[in-house]
Coordinates of C-alpha atoms in Angstrom, one line a residue:
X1313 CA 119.5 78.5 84.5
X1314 CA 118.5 81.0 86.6
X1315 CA 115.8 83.6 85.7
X1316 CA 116.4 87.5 86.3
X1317 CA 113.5 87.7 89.0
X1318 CA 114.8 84.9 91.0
X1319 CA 118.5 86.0 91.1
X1320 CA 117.2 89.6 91.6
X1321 CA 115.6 88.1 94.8
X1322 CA 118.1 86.0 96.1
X1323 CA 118.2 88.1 98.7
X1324 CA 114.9 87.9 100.0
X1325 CA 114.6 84.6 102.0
X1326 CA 112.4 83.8 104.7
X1327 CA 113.7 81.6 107.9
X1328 CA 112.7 78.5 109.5
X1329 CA 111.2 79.8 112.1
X1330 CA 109.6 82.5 110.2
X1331 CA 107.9 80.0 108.2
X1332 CA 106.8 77.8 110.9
X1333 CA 105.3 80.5 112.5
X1334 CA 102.7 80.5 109.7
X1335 CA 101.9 77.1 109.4
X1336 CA 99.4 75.3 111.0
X1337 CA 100.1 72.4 112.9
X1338 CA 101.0 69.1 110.8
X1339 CA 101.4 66.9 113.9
X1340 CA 98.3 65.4 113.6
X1341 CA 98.0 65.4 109.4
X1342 CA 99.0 62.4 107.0
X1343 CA 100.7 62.3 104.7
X1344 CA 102.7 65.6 106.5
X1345 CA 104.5 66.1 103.4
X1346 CA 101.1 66.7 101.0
X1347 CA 99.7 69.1 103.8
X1348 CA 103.0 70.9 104.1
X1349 CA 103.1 71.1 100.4
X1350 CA 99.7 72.4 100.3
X1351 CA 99.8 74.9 103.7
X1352 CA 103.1 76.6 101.6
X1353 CA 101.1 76.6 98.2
X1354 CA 97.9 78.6 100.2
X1355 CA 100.2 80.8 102.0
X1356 CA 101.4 81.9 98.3
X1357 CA 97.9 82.1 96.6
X1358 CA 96.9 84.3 99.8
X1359 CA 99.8 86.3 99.2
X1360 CA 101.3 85.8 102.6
X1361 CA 104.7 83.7 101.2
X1362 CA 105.8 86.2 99.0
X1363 CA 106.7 85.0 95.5
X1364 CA 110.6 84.9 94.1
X1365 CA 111.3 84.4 98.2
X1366 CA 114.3 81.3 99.0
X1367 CA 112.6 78.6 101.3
X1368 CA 114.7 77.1 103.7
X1369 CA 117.2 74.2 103.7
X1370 CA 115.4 71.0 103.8
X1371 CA 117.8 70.1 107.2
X1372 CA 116.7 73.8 108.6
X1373 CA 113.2 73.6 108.2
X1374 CA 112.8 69.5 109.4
X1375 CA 114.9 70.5 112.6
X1376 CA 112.3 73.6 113.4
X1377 CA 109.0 71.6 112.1
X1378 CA 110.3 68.3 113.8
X1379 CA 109.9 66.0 111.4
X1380 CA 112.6 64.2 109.2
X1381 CA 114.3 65.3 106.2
X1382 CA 112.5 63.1 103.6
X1383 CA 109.3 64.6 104.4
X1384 CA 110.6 68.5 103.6
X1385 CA 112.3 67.3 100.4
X1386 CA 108.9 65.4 99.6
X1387 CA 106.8 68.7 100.3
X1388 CA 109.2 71.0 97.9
X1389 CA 109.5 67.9 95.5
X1390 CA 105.2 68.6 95.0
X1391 CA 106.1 72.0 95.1
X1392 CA 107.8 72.4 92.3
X1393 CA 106.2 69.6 90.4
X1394 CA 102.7 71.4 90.4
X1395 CA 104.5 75.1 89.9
X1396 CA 104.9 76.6 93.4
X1397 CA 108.9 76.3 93.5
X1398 CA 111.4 76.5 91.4
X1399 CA 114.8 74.9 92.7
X1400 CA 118.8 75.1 91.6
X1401 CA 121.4 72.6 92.7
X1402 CA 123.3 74.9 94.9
X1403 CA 121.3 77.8 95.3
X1404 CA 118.1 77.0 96.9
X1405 CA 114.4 76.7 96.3
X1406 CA 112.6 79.5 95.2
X1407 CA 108.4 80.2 95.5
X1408 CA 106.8 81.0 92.3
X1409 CA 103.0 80.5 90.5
X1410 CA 102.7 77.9 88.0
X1411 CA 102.6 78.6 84.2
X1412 CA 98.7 80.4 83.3
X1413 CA 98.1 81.9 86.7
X1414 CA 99.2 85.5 85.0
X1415 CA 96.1 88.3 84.3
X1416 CA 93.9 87.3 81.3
X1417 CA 91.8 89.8 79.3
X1418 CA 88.5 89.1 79.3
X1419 CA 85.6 91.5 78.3
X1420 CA 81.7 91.4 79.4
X1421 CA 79.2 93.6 78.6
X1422 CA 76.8 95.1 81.5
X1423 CA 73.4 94.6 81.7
X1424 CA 71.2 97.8 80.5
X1425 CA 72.4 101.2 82.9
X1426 CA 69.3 101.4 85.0
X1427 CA 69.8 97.3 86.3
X1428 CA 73.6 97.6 86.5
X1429 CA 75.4 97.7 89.8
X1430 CA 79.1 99.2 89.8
X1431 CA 80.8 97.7 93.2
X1432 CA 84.5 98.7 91.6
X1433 CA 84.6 102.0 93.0
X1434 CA 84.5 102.4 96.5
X1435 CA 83.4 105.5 96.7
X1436 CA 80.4 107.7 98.2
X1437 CA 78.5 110.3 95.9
X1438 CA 78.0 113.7 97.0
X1439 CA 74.3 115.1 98.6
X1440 CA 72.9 117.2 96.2
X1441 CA 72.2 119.5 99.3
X1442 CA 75.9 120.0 100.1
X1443 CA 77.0 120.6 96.2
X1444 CA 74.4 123.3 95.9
X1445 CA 75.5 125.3 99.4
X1446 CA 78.9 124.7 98.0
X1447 CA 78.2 126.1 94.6
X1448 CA 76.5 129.1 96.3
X1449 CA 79.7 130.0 97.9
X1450 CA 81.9 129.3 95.1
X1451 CA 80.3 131.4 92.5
X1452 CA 80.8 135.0 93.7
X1453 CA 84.7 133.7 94.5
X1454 CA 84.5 132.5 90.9
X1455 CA 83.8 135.4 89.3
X1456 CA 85.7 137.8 91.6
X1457 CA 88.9 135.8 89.9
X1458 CA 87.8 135.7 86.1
X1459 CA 89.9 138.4 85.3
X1460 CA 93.3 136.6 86.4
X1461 CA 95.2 133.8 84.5
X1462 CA 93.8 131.3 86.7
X1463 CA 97.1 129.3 86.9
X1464 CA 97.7 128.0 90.5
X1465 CA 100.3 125.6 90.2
X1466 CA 100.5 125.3 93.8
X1467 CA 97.1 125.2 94.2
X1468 CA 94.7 128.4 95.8
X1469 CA 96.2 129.7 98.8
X1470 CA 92.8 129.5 100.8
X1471 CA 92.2 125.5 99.7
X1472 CA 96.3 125.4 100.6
X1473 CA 96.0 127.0 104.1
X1474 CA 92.6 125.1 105.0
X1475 CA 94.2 121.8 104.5
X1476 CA 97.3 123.1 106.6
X1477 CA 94.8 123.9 109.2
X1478 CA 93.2 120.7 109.3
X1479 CA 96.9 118.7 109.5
X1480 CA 97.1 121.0 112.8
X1481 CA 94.2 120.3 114.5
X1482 CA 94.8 116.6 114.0
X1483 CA 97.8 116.8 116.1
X1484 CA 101.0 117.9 113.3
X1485 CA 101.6 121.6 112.9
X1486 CA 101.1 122.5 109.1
X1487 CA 102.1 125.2 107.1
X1488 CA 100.6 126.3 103.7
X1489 CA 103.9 126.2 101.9
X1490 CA 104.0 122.5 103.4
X1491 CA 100.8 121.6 100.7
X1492 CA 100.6 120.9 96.8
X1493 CA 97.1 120.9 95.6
X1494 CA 96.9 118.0 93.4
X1495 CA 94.3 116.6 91.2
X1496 CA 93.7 114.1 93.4
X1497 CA 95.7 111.5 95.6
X1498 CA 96.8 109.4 92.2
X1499 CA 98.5 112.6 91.1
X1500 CA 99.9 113.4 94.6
X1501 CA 101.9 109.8 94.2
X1502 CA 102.6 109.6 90.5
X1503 CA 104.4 112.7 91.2
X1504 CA 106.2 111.7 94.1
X1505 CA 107.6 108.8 91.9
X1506 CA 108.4 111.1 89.2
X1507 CA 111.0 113.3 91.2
X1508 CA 112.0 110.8 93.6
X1509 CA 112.8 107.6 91.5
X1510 CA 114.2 106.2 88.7
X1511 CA 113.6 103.4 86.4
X1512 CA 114.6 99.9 88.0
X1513 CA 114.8 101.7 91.4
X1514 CA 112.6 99.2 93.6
X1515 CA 109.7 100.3 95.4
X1516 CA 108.2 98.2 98.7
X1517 CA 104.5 98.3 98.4
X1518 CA 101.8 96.2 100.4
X1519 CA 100.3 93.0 99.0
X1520 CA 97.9 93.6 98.5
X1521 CA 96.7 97.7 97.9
X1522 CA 95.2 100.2 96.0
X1523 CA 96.1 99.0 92.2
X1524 CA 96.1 102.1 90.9
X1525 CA 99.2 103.3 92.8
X1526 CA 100.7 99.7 91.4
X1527 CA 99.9 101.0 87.9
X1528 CA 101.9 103.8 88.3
X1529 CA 104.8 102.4 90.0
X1530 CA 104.8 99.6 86.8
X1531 CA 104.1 102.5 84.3
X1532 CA 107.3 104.4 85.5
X1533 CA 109.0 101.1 85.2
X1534 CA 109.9 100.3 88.8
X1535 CA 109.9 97.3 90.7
X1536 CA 107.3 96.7 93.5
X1537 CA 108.7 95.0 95.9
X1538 CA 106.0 93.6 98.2
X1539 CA 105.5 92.8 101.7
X1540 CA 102.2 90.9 103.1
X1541 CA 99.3 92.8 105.2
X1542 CA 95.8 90.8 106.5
X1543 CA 93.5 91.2 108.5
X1544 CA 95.7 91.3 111.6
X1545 CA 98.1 93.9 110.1
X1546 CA 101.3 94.4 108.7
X1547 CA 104.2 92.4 109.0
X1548 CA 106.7 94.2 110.9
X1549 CA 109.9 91.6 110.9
X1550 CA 109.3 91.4 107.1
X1551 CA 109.3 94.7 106.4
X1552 CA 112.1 95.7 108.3
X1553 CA 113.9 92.8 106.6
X1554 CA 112.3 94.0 103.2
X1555 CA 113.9 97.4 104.2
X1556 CA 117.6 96.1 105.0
X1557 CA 117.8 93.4 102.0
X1558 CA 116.5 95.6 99.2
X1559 CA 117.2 98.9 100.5
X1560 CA 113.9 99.8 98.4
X1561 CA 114.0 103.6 96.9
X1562 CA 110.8 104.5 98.0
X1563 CA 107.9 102.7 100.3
X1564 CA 104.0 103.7 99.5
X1565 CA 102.0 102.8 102.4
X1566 CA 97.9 103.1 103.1
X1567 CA 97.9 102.5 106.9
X1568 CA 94.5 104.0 107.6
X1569 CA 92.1 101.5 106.9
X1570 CA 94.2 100.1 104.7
X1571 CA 92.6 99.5 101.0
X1572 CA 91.4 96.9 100.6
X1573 CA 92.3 94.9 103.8
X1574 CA 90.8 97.8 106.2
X1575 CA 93.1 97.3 109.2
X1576 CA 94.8 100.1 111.2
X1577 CA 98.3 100.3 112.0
X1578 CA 99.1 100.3 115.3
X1579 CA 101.3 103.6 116.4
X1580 CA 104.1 101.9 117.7
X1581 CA 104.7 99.8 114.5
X1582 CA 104.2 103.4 112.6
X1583 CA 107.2 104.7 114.2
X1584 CA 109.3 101.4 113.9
X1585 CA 108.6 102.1 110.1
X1586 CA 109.5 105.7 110.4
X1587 CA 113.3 104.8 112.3
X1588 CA 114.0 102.1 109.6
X1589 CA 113.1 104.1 106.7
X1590 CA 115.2 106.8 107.8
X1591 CA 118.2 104.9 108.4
X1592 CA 117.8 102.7 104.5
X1593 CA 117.4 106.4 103.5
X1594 CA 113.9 105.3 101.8
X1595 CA 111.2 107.7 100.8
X1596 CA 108.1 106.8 102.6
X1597 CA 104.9 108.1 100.8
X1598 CA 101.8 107.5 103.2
X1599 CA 98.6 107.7 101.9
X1600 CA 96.1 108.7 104.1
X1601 CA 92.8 108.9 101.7
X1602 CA 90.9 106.8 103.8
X1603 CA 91.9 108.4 107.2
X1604 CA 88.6 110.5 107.5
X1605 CA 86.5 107.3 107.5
X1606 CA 86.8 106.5 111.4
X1607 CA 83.9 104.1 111.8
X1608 CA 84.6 102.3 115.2
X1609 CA 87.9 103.8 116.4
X1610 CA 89.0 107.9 116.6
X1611 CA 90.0 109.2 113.5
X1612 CA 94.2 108.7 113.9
X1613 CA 96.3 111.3 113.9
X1614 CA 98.2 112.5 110.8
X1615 CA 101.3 109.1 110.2
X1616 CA 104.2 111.5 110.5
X1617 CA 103.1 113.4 113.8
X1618 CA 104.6 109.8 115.2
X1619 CA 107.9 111.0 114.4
X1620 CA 111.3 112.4 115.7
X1621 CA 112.2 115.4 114.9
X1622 CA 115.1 114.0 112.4
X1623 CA 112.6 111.7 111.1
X1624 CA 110.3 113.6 109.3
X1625 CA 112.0 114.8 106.2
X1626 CA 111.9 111.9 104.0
X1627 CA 107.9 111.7 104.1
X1628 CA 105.7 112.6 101.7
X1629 CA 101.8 112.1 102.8
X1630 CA 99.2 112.0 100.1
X1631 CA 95.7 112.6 100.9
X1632 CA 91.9 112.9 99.1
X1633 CA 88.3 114.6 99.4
X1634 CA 87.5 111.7 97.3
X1635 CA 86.7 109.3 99.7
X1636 CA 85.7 112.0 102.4
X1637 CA 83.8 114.0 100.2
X1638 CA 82.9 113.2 96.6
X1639 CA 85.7 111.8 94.1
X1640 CA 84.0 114.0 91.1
X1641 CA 86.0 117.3 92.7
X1642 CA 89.6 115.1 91.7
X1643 CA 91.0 117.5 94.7
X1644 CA 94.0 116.0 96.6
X1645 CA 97.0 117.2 98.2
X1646 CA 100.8 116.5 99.3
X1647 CA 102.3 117.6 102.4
X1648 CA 105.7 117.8 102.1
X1649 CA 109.0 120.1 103.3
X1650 CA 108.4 123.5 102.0
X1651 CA 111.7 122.8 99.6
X1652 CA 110.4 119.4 98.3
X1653 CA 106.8 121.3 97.8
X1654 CA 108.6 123.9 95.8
X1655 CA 110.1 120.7 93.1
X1656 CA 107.1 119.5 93.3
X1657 CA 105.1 121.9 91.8
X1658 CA 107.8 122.7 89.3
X1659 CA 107.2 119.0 88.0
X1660 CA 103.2 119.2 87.9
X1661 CA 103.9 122.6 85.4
X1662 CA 105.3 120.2 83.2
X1663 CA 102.0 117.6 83.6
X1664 CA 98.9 119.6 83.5
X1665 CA 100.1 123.2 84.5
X1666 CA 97.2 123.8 87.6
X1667 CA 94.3 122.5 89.0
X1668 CA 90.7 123.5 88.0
X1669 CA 89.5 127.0 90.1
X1670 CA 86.3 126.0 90.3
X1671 CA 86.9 122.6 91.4
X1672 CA 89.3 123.9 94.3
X1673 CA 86.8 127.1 95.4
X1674 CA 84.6 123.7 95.8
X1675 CA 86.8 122.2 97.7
X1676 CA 87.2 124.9 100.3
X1677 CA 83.9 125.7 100.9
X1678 CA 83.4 121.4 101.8
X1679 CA 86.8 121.5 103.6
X1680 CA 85.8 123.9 105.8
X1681 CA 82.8 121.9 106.7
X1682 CA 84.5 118.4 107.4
X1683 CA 83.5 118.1 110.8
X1684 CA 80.1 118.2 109.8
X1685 CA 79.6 116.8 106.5
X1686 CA 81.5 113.6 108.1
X1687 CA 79.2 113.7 111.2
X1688 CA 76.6 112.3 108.5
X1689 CA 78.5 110.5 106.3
X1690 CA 79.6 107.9 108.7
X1691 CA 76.5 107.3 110.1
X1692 CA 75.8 106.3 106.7
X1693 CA 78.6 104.1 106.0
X1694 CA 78.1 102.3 109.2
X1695 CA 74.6 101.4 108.3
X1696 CA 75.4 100.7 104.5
X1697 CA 78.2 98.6 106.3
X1698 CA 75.7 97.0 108.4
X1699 CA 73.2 96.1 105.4
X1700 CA 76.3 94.4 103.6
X1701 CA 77.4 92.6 106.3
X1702 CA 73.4 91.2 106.7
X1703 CA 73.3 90.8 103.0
X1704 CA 76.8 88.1 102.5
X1705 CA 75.2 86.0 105.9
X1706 CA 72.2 85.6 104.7
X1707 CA 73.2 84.6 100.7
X1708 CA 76.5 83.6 100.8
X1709 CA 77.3 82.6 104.8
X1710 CA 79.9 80.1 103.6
X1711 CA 82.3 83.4 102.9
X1712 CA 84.2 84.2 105.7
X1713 CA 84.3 88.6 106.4
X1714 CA 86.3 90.5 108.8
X1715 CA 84.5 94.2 109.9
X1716 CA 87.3 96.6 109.3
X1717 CA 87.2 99.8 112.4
X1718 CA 87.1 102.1 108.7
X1719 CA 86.9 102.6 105.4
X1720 CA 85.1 102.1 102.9
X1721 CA 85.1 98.5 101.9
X1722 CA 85.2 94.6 102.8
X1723 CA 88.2 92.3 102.6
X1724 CA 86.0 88.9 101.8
X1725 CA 87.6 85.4 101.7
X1726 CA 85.5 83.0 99.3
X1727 CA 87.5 80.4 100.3
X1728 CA 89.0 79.3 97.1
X1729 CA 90.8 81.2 94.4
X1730 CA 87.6 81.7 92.3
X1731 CA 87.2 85.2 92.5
X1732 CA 88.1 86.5 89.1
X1733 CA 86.5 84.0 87.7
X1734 CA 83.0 85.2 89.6
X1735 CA 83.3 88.4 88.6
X1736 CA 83.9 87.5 85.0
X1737 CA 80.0 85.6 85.3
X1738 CA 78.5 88.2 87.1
X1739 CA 79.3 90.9 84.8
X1740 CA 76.7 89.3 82.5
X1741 CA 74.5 90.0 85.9
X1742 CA 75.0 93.4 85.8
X1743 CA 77.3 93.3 88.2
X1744 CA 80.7 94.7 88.2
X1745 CA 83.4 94.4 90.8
X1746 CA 86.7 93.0 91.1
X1747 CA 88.5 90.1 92.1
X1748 CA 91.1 90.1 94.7
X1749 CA 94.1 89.3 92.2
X1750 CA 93.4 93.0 90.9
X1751 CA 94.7 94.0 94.5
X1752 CA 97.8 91.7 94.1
X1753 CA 101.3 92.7 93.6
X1754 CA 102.1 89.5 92.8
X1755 CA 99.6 88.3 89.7
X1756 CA 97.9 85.6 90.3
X1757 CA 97.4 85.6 94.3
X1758 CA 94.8 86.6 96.7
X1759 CA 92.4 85.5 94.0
X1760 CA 90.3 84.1 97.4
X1761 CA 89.3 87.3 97.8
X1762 CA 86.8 89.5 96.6
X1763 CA 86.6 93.6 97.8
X1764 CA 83.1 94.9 98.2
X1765 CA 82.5 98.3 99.3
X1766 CA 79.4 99.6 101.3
X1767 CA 79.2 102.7 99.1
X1768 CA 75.6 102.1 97.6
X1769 CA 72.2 101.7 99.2
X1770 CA 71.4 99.0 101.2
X1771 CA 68.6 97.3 99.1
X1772 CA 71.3 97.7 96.3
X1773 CA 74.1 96.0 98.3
X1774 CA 71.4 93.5 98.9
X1775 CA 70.3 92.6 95.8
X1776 CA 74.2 92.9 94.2
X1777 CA 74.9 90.2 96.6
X1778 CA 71.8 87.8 95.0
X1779 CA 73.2 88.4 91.9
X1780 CA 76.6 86.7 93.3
X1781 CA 75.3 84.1 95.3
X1782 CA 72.9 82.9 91.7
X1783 CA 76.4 82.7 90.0
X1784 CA 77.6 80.4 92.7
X1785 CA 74.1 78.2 92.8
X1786 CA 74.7 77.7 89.3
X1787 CA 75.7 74.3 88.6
X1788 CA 78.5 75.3 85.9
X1789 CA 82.4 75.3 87.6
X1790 CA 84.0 78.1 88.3
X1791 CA 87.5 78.2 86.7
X1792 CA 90.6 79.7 88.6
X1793 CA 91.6 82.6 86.4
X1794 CA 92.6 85.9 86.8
X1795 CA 90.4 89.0 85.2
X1796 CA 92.1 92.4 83.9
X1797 CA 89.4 95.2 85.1
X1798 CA 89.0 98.3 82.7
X1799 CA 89.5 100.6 86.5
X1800 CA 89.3 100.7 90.0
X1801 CA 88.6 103.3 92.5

């Protein structure tokens, strides 16, 4: 019989030609039936094949690849007889991960605090030199307001208007009434989802992204539906197929620098996404957290500036000082319509009322100072980038790394799906980081990968990296499992 994911996908199928376009060559491999079988199985495990997707027709797919019949039926026979497809007389073949390649608890204990290295958060702390000028503007503001309530559900109107400010110098005329203060981006999306969606409504996401925001799409019991971004980008037939076959209720998006993958999305393929969310009548939530962190290309302009006039309304854009700034504030915002702004806030009442004063008067005295705190900051990443980069050549030059134009971050491919299992050993290390299945909206892929950020020193990136590359000199295998992380940032 057929399970409930794979009738709920039937749906979602993926051509001939579609999937010849992302295999390599098998003209010159023997057997071609094992290699196909094996090109399909990597293409899932990377996360590229999407999982609960209908293969073609054995005939189809023979006539595109040119080879004969036997040798597709042969490939999907291996397929599903070492878990990778799942077939039904009548209905097709579907992609899937074997049984035990779901997320397994496991729990190591750091070494002692002052040996430890945290590479989970991707995330820069804040110069003590910029907290104490920003304290020293805050505190007469502070107490000027002691004697009010101190409720701001929409946030202070001076935080409110210098965001605005900064959405209109980057190119998309802002009000204040357009922007929620928010306790940070995570709040900006979880509440997005809580007046826009409804349990079993479907979601499209990225695979990978930021799992936190697949938390709480799972936690409000909704169904991510994923489409594949690398190195290269996003996939724009899939996603506009993704978009008429599912006609998803929502689609959350990080296409600045995109987390963890770091690539840029190209303006034109922004506005294609734009058109074909407007006309599916999907809610597109960008997140733009990562936007500030320009490191070889201008900063891009705000994701909605791209466009029409009669295209705007059904996005919501989420942004952060915690990337920019210093994630200890927990400041973020949404930009909205002024009416959507307005239900907004009436729904964060009921969460947590208003955001800290203090925290926000912070805010707008760093705010204020972008241009200039980023001036240094990037310089900073790009050399901390630069020592990490040094750092996996000269320790580990078998991993293959892609230098992202921004963020925060590197995308690395191990080459074989032992990531989780590394990071599981090298917690004992003192190291803590994350494999790349954490990423995954699919459990169980991209478990190749591994996400380290260039957020720490560079003698601390250096040695973090030693610590990694002694796991791998170490003559004990590494198993293929997948780790369940206590948090990510």
């Amino acid at each position: 019989m057929l399970n409930t994911s794979m009738a709920d996908s039937a749906s979602r199928s993926i051509s001939s030609e579609r999937l010849a376009a992302l295999l390599p060559d098998l003209s010159a491999r023997k057997p071609a039936y094992r290699y196909l079988a094996q090109s399909i199985r990597t293409l899932i495990l990377e996360g590229r094949l999407l999982l609960r997707v209908r293969l073609p027709a054995e005939r189809e797919l023979a006539a595109v690849l040119v080879v004969s019949r036997p040798t597709i039926k042969a490939a999907y026979d291996l397929l599903r007889e070492s878990g990778y497809a799942r077939s039904r007389r009548g209905a097709g073949t579907w992609t899937m991960l074997p049984d035990g390649k779901q997320p397994a608890v496991t729990q190591q204990p750091l070494a002692p605090a002052d040996e430890s290295i945290d590479l989970a958060a991707a995330a820069l702390g804040l110069p003590e030199s910029m907290l104490t000028e920003a304290l020293a503007y805050s505190g007469p503001l502070l107490t000027q307001r002691a004697h009010t309530p101190g409720y701001h559900p929409f946030g202070l109107t001076g935080l409110r208007s210098a965001v605005a400010e900064r959405y209109t110098r980057r190119g998309l005329p802002t009000l204040k009434d357009q922007i929620l203060v928010t306790s940070g981006a995570q709040q900006g999306l979880a509440l997005a989802l809580g007046l826009l969606t409804s349990p079993g409504d479907r979601v499209m996401v990225e695979n990978p992204t930021y799992p936190n925001a697949l938390d709480a799409i799972r936690h409000a019991r909704l169904r991510p539906t994923p489409v594949p971004v690398t190195e290269s980008g996003w996939d724009e037939e899939i996603m506009q197929a993704t978009l008429r076959q599912t006609l998803p209720r929502l689609a959350y998006l990080i296409p600045d620098f995109h987390n963890p993958v770091g690539c840029l999305m190209p303006d034109e393929q922004r506005s294609a996404i734009l058109q074909a969310t407007s006309r599916t009548g999907t809610w597109l939530v960008i997140d733009e957290t990562l936007t500030d962190i320009a490191l070889d290309v201008p900063a891009p302009a705000p994701f909605v500036a791209q466009a029409a006039t009669g295209d705007k309304d059904h996005v919501i854009t989420v942004g952060s000082m915690s990337k920019s700034h210093w994630g200890g504030l927990r400041i973020g915002w949404i930009r909205a319509t002024p009416r959507l702004i307005t239900k907004l806030a009436e729904l964060r009442v009921s969460m947590d009322m208003a955001g800290s004063v203090m925290d926000q008067l912070l805010a707008t005295s760093l705010i204020l100072r972008t241009d200039a705190v980023l001036k240094l900051r990037l310089e900073q990443v790009r050399t901390q980038r630069t020592s990490l980069l040094q750092a996996v050549a000269c320790h580990l030059p078998q991993w293959r790394t892609h230098i992202p134009p921004g963020g925060l971050s590197l995308w690395v491919d191990l080459g074989k799906p032992i990531a989780s299992a590394l990071a599981d050993r090298v917690r004992a290390k003192g190291v803590r980081i994350e494999g790349g299945a954490r990423f995954s909206a699919d459990p169980g892929t991209h478990d190749h990968r591994l996400r380290i950020p260039y957020t720490l020193p560079a003698e601390t990136l250096d040695e973090a990296v030693r610590r990694l590359a002694s796991v791998l000199a170490d003559e004990s295998p590494l198993g293929s499992t997948v780790d369940s992380p206590q948090w990510v940032a």
